[in-house]
PDB file of C-alpha atoms in Angstrom:
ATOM      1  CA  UNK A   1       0.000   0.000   0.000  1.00 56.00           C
ATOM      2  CA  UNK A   2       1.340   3.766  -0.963  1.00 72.00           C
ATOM      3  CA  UNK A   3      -0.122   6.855  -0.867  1.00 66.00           C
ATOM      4  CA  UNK A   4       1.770   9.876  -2.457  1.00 79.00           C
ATOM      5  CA  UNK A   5       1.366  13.262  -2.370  1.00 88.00           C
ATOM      6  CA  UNK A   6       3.446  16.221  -3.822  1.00 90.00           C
ATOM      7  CA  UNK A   7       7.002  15.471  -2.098  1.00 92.00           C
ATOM      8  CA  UNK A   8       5.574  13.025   0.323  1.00 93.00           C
ATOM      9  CA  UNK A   9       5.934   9.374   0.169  1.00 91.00           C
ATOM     10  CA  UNK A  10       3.922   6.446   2.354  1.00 91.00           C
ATOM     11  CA  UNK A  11       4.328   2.661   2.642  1.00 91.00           C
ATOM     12  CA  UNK A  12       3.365  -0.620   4.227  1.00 92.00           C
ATOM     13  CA  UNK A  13       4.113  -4.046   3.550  1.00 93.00           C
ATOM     14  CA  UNK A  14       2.068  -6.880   5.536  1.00 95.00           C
ATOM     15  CA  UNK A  15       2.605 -10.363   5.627  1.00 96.00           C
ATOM     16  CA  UNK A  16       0.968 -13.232   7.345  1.00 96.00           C
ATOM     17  CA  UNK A  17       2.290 -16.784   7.595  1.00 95.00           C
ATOM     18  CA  UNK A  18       0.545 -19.559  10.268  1.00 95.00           C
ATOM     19  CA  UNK A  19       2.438 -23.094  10.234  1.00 96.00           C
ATOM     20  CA  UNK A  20       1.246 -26.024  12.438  1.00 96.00           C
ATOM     21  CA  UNK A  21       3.945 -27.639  15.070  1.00 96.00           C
ATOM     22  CA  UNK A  22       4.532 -31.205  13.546  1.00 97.00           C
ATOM     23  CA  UNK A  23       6.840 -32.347  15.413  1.00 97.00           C
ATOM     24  CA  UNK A  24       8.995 -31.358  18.854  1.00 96.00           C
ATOM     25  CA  UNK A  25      12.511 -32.548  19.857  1.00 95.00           C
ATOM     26  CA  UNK A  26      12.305 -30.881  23.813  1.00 93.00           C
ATOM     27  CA  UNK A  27      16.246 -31.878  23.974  1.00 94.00           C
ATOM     28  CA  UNK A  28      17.176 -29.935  21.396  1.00 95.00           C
ATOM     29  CA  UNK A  29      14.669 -27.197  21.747  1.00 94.00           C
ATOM     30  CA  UNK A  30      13.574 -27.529  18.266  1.00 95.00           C
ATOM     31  CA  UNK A  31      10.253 -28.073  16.488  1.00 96.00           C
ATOM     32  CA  UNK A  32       8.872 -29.067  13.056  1.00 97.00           C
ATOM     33  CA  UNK A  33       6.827 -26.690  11.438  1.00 96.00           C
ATOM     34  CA  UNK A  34       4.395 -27.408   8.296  1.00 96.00           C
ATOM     35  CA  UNK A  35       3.105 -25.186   5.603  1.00 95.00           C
ATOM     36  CA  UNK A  36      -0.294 -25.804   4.149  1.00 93.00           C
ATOM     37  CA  UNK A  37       1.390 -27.161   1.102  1.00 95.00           C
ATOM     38  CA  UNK A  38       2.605 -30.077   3.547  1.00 95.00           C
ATOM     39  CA  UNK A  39       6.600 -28.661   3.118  1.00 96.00           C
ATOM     40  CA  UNK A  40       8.052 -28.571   6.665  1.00 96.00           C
ATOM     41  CA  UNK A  41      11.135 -26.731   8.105  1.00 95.00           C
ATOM     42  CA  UNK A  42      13.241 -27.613  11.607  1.00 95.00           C
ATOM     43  CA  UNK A  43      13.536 -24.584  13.925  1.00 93.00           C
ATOM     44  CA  UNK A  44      15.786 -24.366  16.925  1.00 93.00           C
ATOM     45  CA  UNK A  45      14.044 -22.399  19.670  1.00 89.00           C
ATOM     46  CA  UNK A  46      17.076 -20.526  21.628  1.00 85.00           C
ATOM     47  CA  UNK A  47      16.893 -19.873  25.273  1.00 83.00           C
ATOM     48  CA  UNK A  48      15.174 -16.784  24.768  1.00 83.00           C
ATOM     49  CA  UNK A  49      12.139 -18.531  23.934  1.00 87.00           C
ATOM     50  CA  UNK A  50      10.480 -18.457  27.180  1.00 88.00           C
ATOM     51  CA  UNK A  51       7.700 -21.077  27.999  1.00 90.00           C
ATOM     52  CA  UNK A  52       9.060 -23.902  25.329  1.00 92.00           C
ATOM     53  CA  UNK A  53       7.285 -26.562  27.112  1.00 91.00           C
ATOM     54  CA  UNK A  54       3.769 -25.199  26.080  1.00 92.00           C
ATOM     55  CA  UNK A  55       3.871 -26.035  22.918  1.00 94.00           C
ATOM     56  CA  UNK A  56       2.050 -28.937  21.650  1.00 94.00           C
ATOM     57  CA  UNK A  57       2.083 -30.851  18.584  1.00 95.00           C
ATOM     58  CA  UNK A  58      -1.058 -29.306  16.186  1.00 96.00           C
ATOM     59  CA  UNK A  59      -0.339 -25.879  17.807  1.00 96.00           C
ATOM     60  CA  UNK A  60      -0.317 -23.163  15.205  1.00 96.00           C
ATOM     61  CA  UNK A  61       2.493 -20.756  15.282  1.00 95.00           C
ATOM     62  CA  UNK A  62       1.580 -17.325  13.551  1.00 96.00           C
ATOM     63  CA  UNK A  63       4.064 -14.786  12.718  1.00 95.00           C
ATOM     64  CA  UNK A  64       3.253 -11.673  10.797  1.00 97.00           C
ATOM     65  CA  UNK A  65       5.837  -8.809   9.815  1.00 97.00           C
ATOM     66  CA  UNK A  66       5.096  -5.222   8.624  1.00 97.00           C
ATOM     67  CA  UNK A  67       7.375  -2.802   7.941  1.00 96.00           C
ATOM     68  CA  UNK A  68       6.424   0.940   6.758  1.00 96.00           C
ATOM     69  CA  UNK A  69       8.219   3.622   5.720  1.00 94.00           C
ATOM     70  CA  UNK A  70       7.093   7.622   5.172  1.00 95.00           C
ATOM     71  CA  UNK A  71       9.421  10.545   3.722  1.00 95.00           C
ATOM     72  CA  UNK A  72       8.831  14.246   3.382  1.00 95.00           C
ATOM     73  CA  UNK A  73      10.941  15.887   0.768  1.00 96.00           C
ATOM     74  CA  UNK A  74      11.923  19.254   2.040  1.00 96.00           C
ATOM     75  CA  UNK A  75      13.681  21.475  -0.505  1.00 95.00           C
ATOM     76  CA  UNK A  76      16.586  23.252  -0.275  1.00 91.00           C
ATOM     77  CA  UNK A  77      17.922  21.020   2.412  1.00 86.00           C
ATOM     78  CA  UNK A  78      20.207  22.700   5.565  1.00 90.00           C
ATOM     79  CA  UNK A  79      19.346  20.377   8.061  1.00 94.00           C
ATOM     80  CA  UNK A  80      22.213  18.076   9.537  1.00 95.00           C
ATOM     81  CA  UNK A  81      21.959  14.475   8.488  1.00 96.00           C
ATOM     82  CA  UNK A  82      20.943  12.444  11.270  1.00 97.00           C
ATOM     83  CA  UNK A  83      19.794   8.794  12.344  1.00 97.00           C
ATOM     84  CA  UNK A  84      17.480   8.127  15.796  1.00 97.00           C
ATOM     85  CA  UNK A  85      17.238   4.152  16.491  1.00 97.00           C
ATOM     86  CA  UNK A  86      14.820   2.778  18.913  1.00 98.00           C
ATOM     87  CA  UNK A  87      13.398  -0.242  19.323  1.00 97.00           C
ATOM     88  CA  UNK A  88      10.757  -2.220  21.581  1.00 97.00           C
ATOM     89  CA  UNK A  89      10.632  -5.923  22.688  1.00 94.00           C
ATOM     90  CA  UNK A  90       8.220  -7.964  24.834  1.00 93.00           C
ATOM     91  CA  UNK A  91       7.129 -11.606  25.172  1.00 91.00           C
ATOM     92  CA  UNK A  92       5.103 -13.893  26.890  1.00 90.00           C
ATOM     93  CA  UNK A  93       4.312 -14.699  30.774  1.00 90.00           C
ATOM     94  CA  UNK A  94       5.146 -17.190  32.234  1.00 88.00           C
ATOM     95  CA  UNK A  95       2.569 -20.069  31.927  1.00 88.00           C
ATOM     96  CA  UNK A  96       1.456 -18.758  28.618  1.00 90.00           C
ATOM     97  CA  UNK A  97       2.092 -19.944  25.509  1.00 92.00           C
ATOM     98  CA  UNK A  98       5.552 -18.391  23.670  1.00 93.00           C
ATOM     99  CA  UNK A  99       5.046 -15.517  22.109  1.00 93.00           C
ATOM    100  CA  UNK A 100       6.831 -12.135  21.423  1.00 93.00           C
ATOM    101  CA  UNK A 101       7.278  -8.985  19.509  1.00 95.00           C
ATOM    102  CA  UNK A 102      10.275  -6.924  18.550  1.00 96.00           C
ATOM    103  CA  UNK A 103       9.349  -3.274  16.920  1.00 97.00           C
ATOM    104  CA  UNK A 104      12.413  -1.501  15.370  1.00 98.00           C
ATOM    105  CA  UNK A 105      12.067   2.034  14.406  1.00 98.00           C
ATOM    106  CA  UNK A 106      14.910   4.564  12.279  1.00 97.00           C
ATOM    107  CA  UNK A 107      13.959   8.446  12.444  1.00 98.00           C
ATOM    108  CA  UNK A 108      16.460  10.531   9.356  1.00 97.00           C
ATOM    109  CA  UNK A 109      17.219  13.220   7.582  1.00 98.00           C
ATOM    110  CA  UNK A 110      19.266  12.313   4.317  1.00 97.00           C
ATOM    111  CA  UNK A 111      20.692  14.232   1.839  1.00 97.00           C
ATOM    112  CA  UNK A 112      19.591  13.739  -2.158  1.00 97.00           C
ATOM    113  CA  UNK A 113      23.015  13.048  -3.586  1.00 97.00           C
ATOM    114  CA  UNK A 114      21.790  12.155  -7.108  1.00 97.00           C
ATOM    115  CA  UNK A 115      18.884  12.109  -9.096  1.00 96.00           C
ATOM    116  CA  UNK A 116      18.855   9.800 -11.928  1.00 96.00           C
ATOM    117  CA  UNK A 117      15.600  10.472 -14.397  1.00 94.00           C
ATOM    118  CA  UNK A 118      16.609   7.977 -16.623  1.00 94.00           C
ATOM    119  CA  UNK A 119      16.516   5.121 -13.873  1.00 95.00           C
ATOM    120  CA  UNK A 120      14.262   6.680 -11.874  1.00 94.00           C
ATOM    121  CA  UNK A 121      16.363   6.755  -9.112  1.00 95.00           C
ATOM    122  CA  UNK A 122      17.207   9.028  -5.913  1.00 95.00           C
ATOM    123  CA  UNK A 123      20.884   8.202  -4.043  1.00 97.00           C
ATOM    124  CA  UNK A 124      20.120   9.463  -0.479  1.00 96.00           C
ATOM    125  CA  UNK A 125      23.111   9.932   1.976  1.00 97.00           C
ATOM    126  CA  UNK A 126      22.128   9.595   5.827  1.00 96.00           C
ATOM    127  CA  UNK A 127      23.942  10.085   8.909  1.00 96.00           C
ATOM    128  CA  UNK A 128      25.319   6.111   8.711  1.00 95.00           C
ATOM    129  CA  UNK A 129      24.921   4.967   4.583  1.00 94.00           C
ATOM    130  CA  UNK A 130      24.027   5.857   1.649  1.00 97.00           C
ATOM    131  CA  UNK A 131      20.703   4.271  -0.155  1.00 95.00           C
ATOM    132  CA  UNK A 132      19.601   4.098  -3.903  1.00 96.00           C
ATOM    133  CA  UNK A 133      15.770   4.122  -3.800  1.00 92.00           C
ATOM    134  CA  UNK A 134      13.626   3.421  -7.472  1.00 92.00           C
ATOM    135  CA  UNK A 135      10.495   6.345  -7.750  1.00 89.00           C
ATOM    136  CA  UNK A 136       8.343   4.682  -9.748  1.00 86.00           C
ATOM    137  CA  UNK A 137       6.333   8.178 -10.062  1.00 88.00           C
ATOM    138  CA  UNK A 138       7.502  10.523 -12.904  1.00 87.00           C
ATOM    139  CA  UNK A 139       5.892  13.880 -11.363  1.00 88.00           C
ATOM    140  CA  UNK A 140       7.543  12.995  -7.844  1.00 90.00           C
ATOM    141  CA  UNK A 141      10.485  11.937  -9.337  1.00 91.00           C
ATOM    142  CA  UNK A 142      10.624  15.974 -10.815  1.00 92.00           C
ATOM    143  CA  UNK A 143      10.693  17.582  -7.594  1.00 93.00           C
ATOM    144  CA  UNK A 144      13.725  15.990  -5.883  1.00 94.00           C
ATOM    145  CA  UNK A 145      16.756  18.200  -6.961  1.00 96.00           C
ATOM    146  CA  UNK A 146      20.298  17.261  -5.720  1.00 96.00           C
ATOM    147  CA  UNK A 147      20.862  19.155  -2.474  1.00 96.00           C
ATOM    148  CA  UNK A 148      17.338  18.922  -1.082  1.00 97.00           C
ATOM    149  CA  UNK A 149      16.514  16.486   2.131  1.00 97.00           C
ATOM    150  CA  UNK A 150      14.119  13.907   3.232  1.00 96.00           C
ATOM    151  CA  UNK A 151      12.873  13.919   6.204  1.00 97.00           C
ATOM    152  CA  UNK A 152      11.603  10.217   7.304  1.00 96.00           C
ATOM    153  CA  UNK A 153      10.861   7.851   9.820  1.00 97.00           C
ATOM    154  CA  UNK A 154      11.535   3.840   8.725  1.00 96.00           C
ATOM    155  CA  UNK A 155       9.562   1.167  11.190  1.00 97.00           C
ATOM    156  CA  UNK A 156       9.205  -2.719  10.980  1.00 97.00           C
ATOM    157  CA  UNK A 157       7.500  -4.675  13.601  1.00 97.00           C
ATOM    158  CA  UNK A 158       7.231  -9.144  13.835  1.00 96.00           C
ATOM    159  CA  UNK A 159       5.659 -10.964  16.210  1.00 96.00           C
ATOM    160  CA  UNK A 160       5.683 -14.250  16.801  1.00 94.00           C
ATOM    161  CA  UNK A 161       2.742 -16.590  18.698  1.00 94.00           C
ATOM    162  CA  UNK A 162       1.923 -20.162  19.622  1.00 94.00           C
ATOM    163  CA  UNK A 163      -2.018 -20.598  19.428  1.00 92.00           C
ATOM    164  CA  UNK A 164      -3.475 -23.669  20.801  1.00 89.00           C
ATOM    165  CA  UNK A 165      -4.630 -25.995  18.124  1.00 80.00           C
ATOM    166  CA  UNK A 166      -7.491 -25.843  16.938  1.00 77.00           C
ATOM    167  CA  UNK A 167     -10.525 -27.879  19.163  1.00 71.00           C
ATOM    168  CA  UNK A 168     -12.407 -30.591  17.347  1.00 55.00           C
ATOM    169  CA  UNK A 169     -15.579 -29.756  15.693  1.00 48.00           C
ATOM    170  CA  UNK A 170     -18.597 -31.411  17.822  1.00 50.00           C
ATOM    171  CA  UNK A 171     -20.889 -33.754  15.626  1.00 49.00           C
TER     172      UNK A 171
END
């Protein structure tokens, strides 16, 4: 999802993925998890998994990502680069099923280093790299001169949970 306005830029990507426990190795701290195609893959639950003996064979585990991104083009520039990192991390209780959350978030100001109209492409310098990004958007692509700024704030969040399976359906 985008949504654009004159030097102003908005995204999110979303994704969704639940895989059933097929198998658990409590030794090893790892578990079998299918797909709904059937295809399986071995994970090795670390010690900062907390409540690893709640989980059950048939459990579901759901994990969903997102990660969004919005920039303000502000002309002319004069602003110091700069980069702000925070982030956020929680999990389950104890008793409760595993389950946790990490939510990482960049605040910038970059400087427009290049503008390439034939590739459609903006080289942006920040405080710690330098990024090449594609504007797929002729008219935006117009207003970004070198020597202007954007101004932006960069987030991505996953979370990770063990649901019970599912009960069986009473005839």
């Amino acid at each position: 999802m985008t949504a654009v306005a004159p030097g102003k830029f908005a995204g999110v990507v979303e994704a969704k993925v639940t895989l059933v426990v097929d198998s658990i190795d409590k030794a090893s701290r790892s578990v079998v998890l299918k797909n709904a195609k059937g295809e399986t893959m071995k994970v090795v639950a670390g010690d900062e998994i907390k409540n690893f003996d709640q989980i059950k064979v048939g459990d579901n585990v759901v994990a969903s990502y997102t990660q969004g991104l919005v920039m303000t083009l502000k002309k002319g520039g004069g602003a110091l680069r700069e980069r702000i990192d925070s982030s956020e991390k929680g999990s389950a209780a104890a008793g409760e099923k595993p389950a946790g959350y990490e939510v990482k978030e960049v605040t910038f100001v970059a400087d427009v280093q290049q503008v390439d109209l034939k590739n459609q492409t903006v080289t942006l310098r920040g405080a710690v790299k330098t990024i090449r990004l594609k504007i797929k958007d002729p008219e935006q692509l117009k207003l970004i001169k070198k020597g202007d700024q954007v101004e932006g704030v960069f987030a991505e969040a996953v979370a990770v949970s063990v649901v019970p399976a599912p009960g069986k359906a009473k005839k």
